[in-house]
Short mmCIF file of C-alpha atoms in Angstrom, two decimals:
data_model
loop_
_atom_site.label_atom_id
_atom_site.label_comp_id
_atom_site.label_asym_id
_atom_site.label_seq_id
_atom_site.Cartn_x
_atom_site.Cartn_y
_atom_site.Cartn_z
CA MET A 4 -0.23 -0.01 -0.20
CA ASP A 5 1.19 3.29 -0.96
CA LEU A 6 2.76 5.47 2.48
CA ASN A 7 1.04 9.08 0.36
CA VAL A 8 -2.89 7.39 1.21
CA ALA A 9 -5.17 10.33 1.34
CA HIS A 10 -8.45 8.21 1.47
CA VAL A 11 -9.36 5.27 2.82
CA LEU A 12 -13.53 4.33 2.43
CA VAL A 13 -14.82 0.98 4.03
CA LEU A 14 -17.21 -0.95 2.47
CA PRO A 15 -18.64 -3.71 3.25
CA ASP A 16 -18.27 -6.55 0.62
CA ARG A 17 -16.12 -6.96 -2.85
CA ASP A 18 -19.33 -6.43 -4.33
CA ALA A 19 -19.98 -2.99 -3.48
CA ALA A 20 -15.64 -2.08 -2.96
CA GLU A 21 -15.35 -3.05 -6.94
CA GLU A 22 -18.73 -1.19 -8.38
CA ALA A 23 -17.41 1.97 -6.00
CA VAL A 24 -14.40 1.90 -7.11
CA GLU A 25 -16.09 1.72 -10.76
CA GLU A 26 -18.36 4.51 -9.80
CA LEU A 27 -15.54 6.49 -8.55
CA ALA A 28 -13.76 5.77 -12.12
CA ARG A 29 -17.01 7.33 -14.09
CA ARG A 30 -17.77 10.43 -11.41
CA TYR A 31 -14.11 11.65 -11.24
CA GLU A 32 -11.14 12.11 -12.79
CA LEU A 33 -8.64 9.89 -11.17
CA GLY A 34 -5.02 10.49 -11.33
CA ALA A 35 -4.32 7.45 -9.74
CA GLU A 36 -5.66 3.60 -9.34
CA PRO A 37 -7.52 3.80 -6.41
CA GLU A 38 -6.35 0.03 -4.68
CA LEU A 39 -9.08 -2.24 -3.44
CA VAL A 40 -7.41 -3.89 -0.20
CA ARG A 41 -9.51 -6.99 1.41
CA GLU A 42 -8.38 -6.68 5.47
CA ALA A 43 -9.91 -9.42 7.80
CA LEU A 44 -11.54 -8.61 11.20
CA ALA A 45 -9.66 -9.39 13.96
CA GLY A 46 -9.88 -13.16 15.08
CA GLU A 47 -12.24 -14.25 11.70
CA ASP A 48 -10.69 -16.36 9.30
CA ASP A 49 -13.80 -16.43 7.17
CA ALA A 50 -13.03 -15.09 4.21
CA GLU A 51 -16.91 -13.53 4.50
CA ASP A 52 -15.77 -12.07 7.93
CA ALA A 53 -13.85 -8.85 6.16
CA GLN A 54 -14.41 -5.55 5.51
CA TRP A 55 -12.94 -4.10 1.68
CA LEU A 56 -10.88 -0.99 1.74
CA ILE A 57 -10.78 1.19 -1.31
CA VAL A 58 -7.73 3.17 -1.13
CA LEU A 59 -7.10 6.88 -2.91
CA SER A 60 -3.70 8.23 -2.49
CA GLU A 61 -2.66 11.73 -3.26
CA GLU A 62 -2.06 11.00 -6.04
CA ALA A 63 -6.33 9.77 -7.13
CA GLY A 64 -7.00 13.87 -6.63
CA THR A 65 -8.11 15.99 -4.26
CA PHE A 66 -11.77 14.93 -2.57
CA SER A 67 -13.46 16.71 0.06
CA ALA A 68 -14.08 14.14 3.21
CA SER A 69 -17.94 14.86 3.28
CA GLU A 70 -17.74 14.36 -0.38
CA LEU A 71 -15.98 10.84 0.25
CA ASP A 72 -18.26 10.21 2.89
CA ALA A 73 -21.99 10.89 1.09
CA PHE A 74 -19.75 8.25 -1.46
CA ALA A 75 -19.01 5.69 0.08
CA GLY A 76 -22.85 5.98 2.63
CA GLU A 77 -24.03 4.70 -1.52
CA TRP A 78 -22.56 1.09 -0.65
CA ASP A 79 -23.61 1.16 3.26
CA GLY A 80 -19.88 2.20 4.04
CA TRP A 81 -18.11 5.06 5.45
CA ARG A 82 -14.84 6.83 4.92
CA GLU A 83 -12.04 6.42 7.42
CA ALA A 84 -9.15 8.29 8.40
CA PRO A 85 -6.37 7.26 7.50
#
């Protein structure tokens, strides 16, 4: 993962995360591809017990916190401070 992380969106499942990445590319002119990362919940080994992260580096662009909060909410997710 890049060290210059600007924003992290947390989504409940892979399908939602993949749809959100596609929608990010449609809505915004991104300077860099978002990174999609699976994060297993603490103590869980089951693949279903995972959250999916969309990591936007600084090169992806400039976004307001409220803009990304609303965007992540469309997929029942949220924006996490990196």
